[in-house]
C-alpha cells in the first residue's frame, strides 16, 4: 500500500512539473516568435517610411501639398505585417535640409520627413500570437 501512495505522489509531482515547464516554454516561444514579428514589422515600417519620404521629396521641389499626398500614396503601396501603411497628414513634414539638419520652416522645400507608426492607439498594432496565450496583448 505504501508503494502505491508514493507512486501517486510522484505522478502528481510530474504533472506539476509538466505544467510549470509548459508555461515557461510558451513564454520563451512568445518572446522569440512575437519579438521576431515585431522586429520584422519595424524593418518594413522603416522601408515604407524611406520610400514615402523619397517620393515626397521628389514632389517637394514644386509644392508642399503634392509632396504630402505622394508620400501618403507611396506609403499605402507598402505593406507592414501584411497590411498597407496608412499615414496621417501630421506624419509627413515638408521642409528644408540645410547644414545637416531638417527645418520645417525653411524655404525652398527640398526634404520630407516621414514618421511611420503601428500603434494600438491607431488600431494598427502588430498582434502578438503567443503572448495572447499568456494574457498579454
PDB file of C-alpha atoms in Angstrom:
ATOM      1  CA  UNK A   1       0.000   0.000   0.000  1.00  0.00           C
ATOM      2  CA  UNK A   2       2.869   2.353   0.769  1.00  0.00           C
ATOM      3  CA  UNK A   3       4.363   1.915  -2.717  1.00  0.00           C
ATOM      4  CA  UNK A   4       1.050   2.940  -4.315  1.00  0.00           C
ATOM      5  CA  UNK A   5       0.908   6.176  -2.313  1.00  0.00           C
ATOM      6  CA  UNK A   6       4.478   7.109  -3.306  1.00  0.00           C
ATOM      7  CA  UNK A   7       3.738   6.317  -6.937  1.00  0.00           C
ATOM      8  CA  UNK A   8       0.720   8.654  -6.936  1.00  0.00           C
ATOM      9  CA  UNK A   9       2.758  11.357  -5.193  1.00  0.00           C
ATOM     10  CA  UNK A  10       5.451  11.126  -7.888  1.00  0.00           C
ATOM     11  CA  UNK A  11       2.842  11.230 -10.639  1.00  0.00           C
ATOM     12  CA  UNK A  12       1.399  14.405  -9.101  1.00  0.00           C
ATOM     13  CA  UNK A  13       4.849  15.990  -8.985  1.00  0.00           C
ATOM     14  CA  UNK A  14       5.437  15.082 -12.616  1.00  0.00           C
ATOM     15  CA  UNK A  15       2.148  16.718 -13.614  1.00  0.00           C
ATOM     16  CA  UNK A  16       3.025  19.908 -11.684  1.00  0.00           C
ATOM     17  CA  UNK A  17       6.499  19.964 -13.228  1.00  0.00           C
ATOM     18  CA  UNK A  18       4.997  19.497 -16.697  1.00  0.00           C
ATOM     19  CA  UNK A  19       2.560  22.392 -16.242  1.00  0.00           C
ATOM     20  CA  UNK A  20       5.299  24.727 -14.985  1.00  0.00           C
ATOM     21  CA  UNK A  21       7.672  23.783 -17.794  1.00  0.00           C
ATOM     22  CA  UNK A  22       4.989  24.128 -20.497  1.00  0.00           C
ATOM     23  CA  UNK A  23       4.200  27.623 -19.235  1.00  0.00           C
ATOM     24  CA  UNK A  24       7.891  28.514 -19.364  1.00  0.00           C
ATOM     25  CA  UNK A  25       8.182  27.028 -22.867  1.00  0.00           C
ATOM     26  CA  UNK A  26       5.224  29.070 -24.116  1.00  0.00           C
ATOM     27  CA  UNK A  27       6.744  32.198 -22.581  1.00  0.00           C
ATOM     28  CA  UNK A  28      10.042  31.601 -24.391  1.00  0.00           C
ATOM     29  CA  UNK A  29       8.232  30.820 -27.663  1.00  0.00           C
ATOM     30  CA  UNK A  30       6.267  34.037 -27.226  1.00  0.00           C
ATOM     31  CA  UNK A  31       9.423  36.024 -26.754  1.00  0.00           C
ATOM     32  CA  UNK A  32      11.132  34.504 -29.778  1.00  0.00           C
ATOM     33  CA  UNK A  33       8.196  34.446 -32.197  1.00  0.00           C
ATOM     34  CA  UNK A  34       6.489  37.689 -31.233  1.00  0.00           C
ATOM     35  CA  UNK A  35       9.744  39.632 -30.894  1.00  0.00           C
ATOM     36  CA  UNK A  36      10.794  38.431 -34.341  1.00  0.00           C
ATOM     37  CA  UNK A  37       7.456  39.503 -35.779  1.00  0.00           C
ATOM     38  CA  UNK A  38       7.723  42.955 -34.199  1.00  0.00           C
ATOM     39  CA  UNK A  39      11.297  43.388 -35.485  1.00  0.00           C
ATOM     40  CA  UNK A  40      10.201  42.364 -39.000  1.00  0.00           C
ATOM     41  CA  UNK A  41       7.364  44.909 -38.868  1.00  0.00           C
ATOM     42  CA  UNK A  42       9.841  47.533 -37.671  1.00  0.00           C
ATOM     43  CA  UNK A  43      12.045  46.913 -40.705  1.00  0.00           C
ATOM     44  CA  UNK A  44       9.054  47.065 -43.016  1.00  0.00           C
ATOM     45  CA  UNK A  45       7.983  50.352 -41.395  1.00  0.00           C
ATOM     46  CA  UNK A  46      11.438  51.798 -41.983  1.00  0.00           C
ATOM     47  CA  UNK A  47      11.413  50.715 -45.638  1.00  0.00           C
ATOM     48  CA  UNK A  48       7.940  52.169 -46.188  1.00  0.00           C
ATOM     49  CA  UNK A  49       8.840  55.446 -44.462  1.00  0.00           C
ATOM     50  CA  UNK A  50      12.011  55.762 -46.555  1.00  0.00           C
ATOM     51  CA  UNK A  51      10.103  55.137 -49.781  1.00  0.00           C
ATOM     52  CA  UNK A  52       7.403  57.637 -48.803  1.00  0.00           C
ATOM     53  CA  UNK A  53       9.995  60.270 -47.908  1.00  0.00           C
ATOM     54  CA  UNK A  54      11.786  59.791 -51.234  1.00  0.00           C
ATOM     55  CA  UNK A  55       8.536  60.110 -53.187  1.00  0.00           C
ATOM     56  CA  UNK A  56       7.545  63.179 -51.203  1.00  0.00           C
ATOM     57  CA  UNK A  57      10.952  64.791 -51.661  1.00  0.00           C
ATOM     58  CA  UNK A  58      10.696  64.459 -55.430  1.00  0.00           C
ATOM     59  CA  UNK A  59       7.411  66.402 -55.313  1.00  0.00           C
ATOM     60  CA  UNK A  60       8.568  68.842 -52.625  1.00  0.00           C
ATOM     61  CA  UNK A  61      10.577  70.813 -55.119  1.00  0.00           C
ATOM     62  CA  UNK A  62       7.349  72.102 -56.680  1.00  0.00           C
ATOM     63  CA  UNK A  63       4.950  72.430 -53.731  1.00  0.00           C
ATOM     64  CA  UNK A  64       4.178  71.193 -50.231  1.00  0.00           C
ATOM     65  CA  UNK A  65       0.725  69.695 -50.909  1.00  0.00           C
ATOM     66  CA  UNK A  66       1.712  67.204 -53.631  1.00  0.00           C
ATOM     67  CA  UNK A  67       4.690  66.149 -51.537  1.00  0.00           C
ATOM     68  CA  UNK A  68       2.396  65.109 -48.678  1.00  0.00           C
ATOM     69  CA  UNK A  69      -0.085  63.331 -50.944  1.00  0.00           C
ATOM     70  CA  UNK A  70       2.683  61.498 -52.850  1.00  0.00           C
ATOM     71  CA  UNK A  71       4.266  60.366 -49.590  1.00  0.00           C
ATOM     72  CA  UNK A  72       0.913  59.051 -48.317  1.00  0.00           C
ATOM     73  CA  UNK A  73       0.242  57.264 -51.629  1.00  0.00           C
ATOM     74  CA  UNK A  74       3.625  55.527 -51.694  1.00  0.00           C
ATOM     75  CA  UNK A  75       3.274  54.571 -48.018  1.00  0.00           C
ATOM     76  CA  UNK A  76      -0.082  52.942 -48.790  1.00  0.00           C
ATOM     77  CA  UNK A  77       1.594  50.934 -51.567  1.00  0.00           C
ATOM     78  CA  UNK A  78       3.905  49.345 -48.960  1.00  0.00           C
ATOM     79  CA  UNK A  79       2.699  46.661 -46.582  1.00  0.00           C
ATOM     80  CA  UNK A  80       3.694  46.321 -42.956  1.00  0.00           C
ATOM     81  CA  UNK A  81       2.845  42.975 -41.361  1.00  0.00           C
ATOM     82  CA  UNK A  82       0.520  42.228 -44.271  1.00  0.00           C
ATOM     83  CA  UNK A  83      -1.485  45.459 -44.304  1.00  0.00           C
ATOM     84  CA  UNK A  84      -0.844  48.769 -46.081  1.00  0.00           C
ATOM     85  CA  UNK A  85       0.824  51.568 -44.166  1.00  0.00           C
ATOM     86  CA  UNK A  86      -1.602  54.438 -43.601  1.00  0.00           C
ATOM     87  CA  UNK A  87      -0.038  57.814 -42.862  1.00  0.00           C
ATOM     88  CA  UNK A  88      -1.827  60.765 -41.360  1.00  0.00           C
ATOM     89  CA  UNK A  89      -1.021  64.265 -42.567  1.00  0.00           C
ATOM     90  CA  UNK A  90       0.817  65.002 -39.310  1.00  0.00           C
ATOM     91  CA  UNK A  91       3.161  62.059 -40.034  1.00  0.00           C
ATOM     92  CA  UNK A  92       4.580  63.842 -43.092  1.00  0.00           C
ATOM     93  CA  UNK A  93       6.600  67.035 -42.637  1.00  0.00           C
ATOM     94  CA  UNK A  94       7.884  69.020 -45.578  1.00  0.00           C
ATOM     95  CA  UNK A  95      10.796  71.352 -45.038  1.00  0.00           C
ATOM     96  CA  UNK A  96      14.368  72.100 -45.873  1.00  0.00           C
ATOM     97  CA  UNK A  97      17.547  70.135 -45.293  1.00  0.00           C
ATOM     98  CA  UNK A  98      20.329  72.599 -44.569  1.00  0.00           C
ATOM     99  CA  UNK A  99      23.642  72.295 -42.753  1.00  0.00           C
ATOM    100  CA  UNK A 100      22.934  68.729 -41.644  1.00  0.00           C
ATOM    101  CA  UNK A 101      19.529  69.371 -40.064  1.00  0.00           C
ATOM    102  CA  UNK A 102      15.878  69.299 -41.071  1.00  0.00           C
ATOM    103  CA  UNK A 103      13.953  72.582 -40.708  1.00  0.00           C
ATOM    104  CA  UNK A 104      10.190  72.637 -41.251  1.00  0.00           C
ATOM    105  CA  UNK A 105      10.018  76.407 -41.609  1.00  0.00           C
ATOM    106  CA  UNK A 106      12.703  76.580 -44.283  1.00  0.00           C
ATOM    107  CA  UNK A 107      12.123  77.526 -47.860  1.00  0.00           C
ATOM    108  CA  UNK A 108      12.551  76.364 -50.614  1.00  0.00           C
ATOM    109  CA  UNK A 109      11.327  72.892 -49.785  1.00  0.00           C
ATOM    110  CA  UNK A 110      13.850  70.191 -50.549  1.00  0.00           C
ATOM    111  CA  UNK A 111      13.243  67.480 -47.921  1.00  0.00           C
ATOM    112  CA  UNK A 112      10.444  65.376 -46.456  1.00  0.00           C
ATOM    113  CA  UNK A 113      10.392  63.716 -43.048  1.00  0.00           C
ATOM    114  CA  UNK A 114       8.037  60.747 -42.612  1.00  0.00           C
ATOM    115  CA  UNK A 115       7.258  59.173 -39.249  1.00  0.00           C
ATOM    116  CA  UNK A 116       5.546  55.793 -39.549  1.00  0.00           C
ATOM    117  CA  UNK A 117       3.644  54.164 -36.670  1.00  0.00           C
ATOM    118  CA  UNK A 118       2.000  50.838 -35.870  1.00  0.00           C
ATOM    119  CA  UNK A 119       0.286  51.581 -32.569  1.00  0.00           C
ATOM    120  CA  UNK A 120      -2.716  50.366 -30.601  1.00  0.00           C
ATOM    121  CA  UNK A 121      -3.991  53.950 -30.410  1.00  0.00           C
ATOM    122  CA  UNK A 122      -4.359  53.914 -34.203  1.00  0.00           C
ATOM    123  CA  UNK A 123      -5.730  50.384 -34.296  1.00  0.00           C
ATOM    124  CA  UNK A 124      -2.732  49.210 -36.300  1.00  0.00           C
ATOM    125  CA  UNK A 125      -0.609  47.478 -33.677  1.00  0.00           C
ATOM    126  CA  UNK A 126       1.227  44.264 -34.504  1.00  0.00           C
ATOM    127  CA  UNK A 127      -0.803  41.409 -32.992  1.00  0.00           C
ATOM    128  CA  UNK A 128       1.141  39.147 -30.643  1.00  0.00           C
ATOM    129  CA  UNK A 129       0.229  35.493 -31.192  1.00  0.00           C
ATOM    130  CA  UNK A 130       1.852  33.555 -28.355  1.00  0.00           C
ATOM    131  CA  UNK A 131       1.745  36.399 -25.839  1.00  0.00           C
ATOM    132  CA  UNK A 132      -2.065  36.356 -26.012  1.00  0.00           C
ATOM    133  CA  UNK A 133      -1.952  32.802 -24.626  1.00  0.00           C
ATOM    134  CA  UNK A 134      -0.209  34.218 -21.563  1.00  0.00           C
ATOM    135  CA  UNK A 135      -2.705  37.070 -21.244  1.00  0.00           C
ATOM    136  CA  UNK A 136      -0.536  39.770 -22.840  1.00  0.00           C
ATOM    137  CA  UNK A 137      -1.526  41.852 -25.844  1.00  0.00           C
TER     138      UNK A 137
END
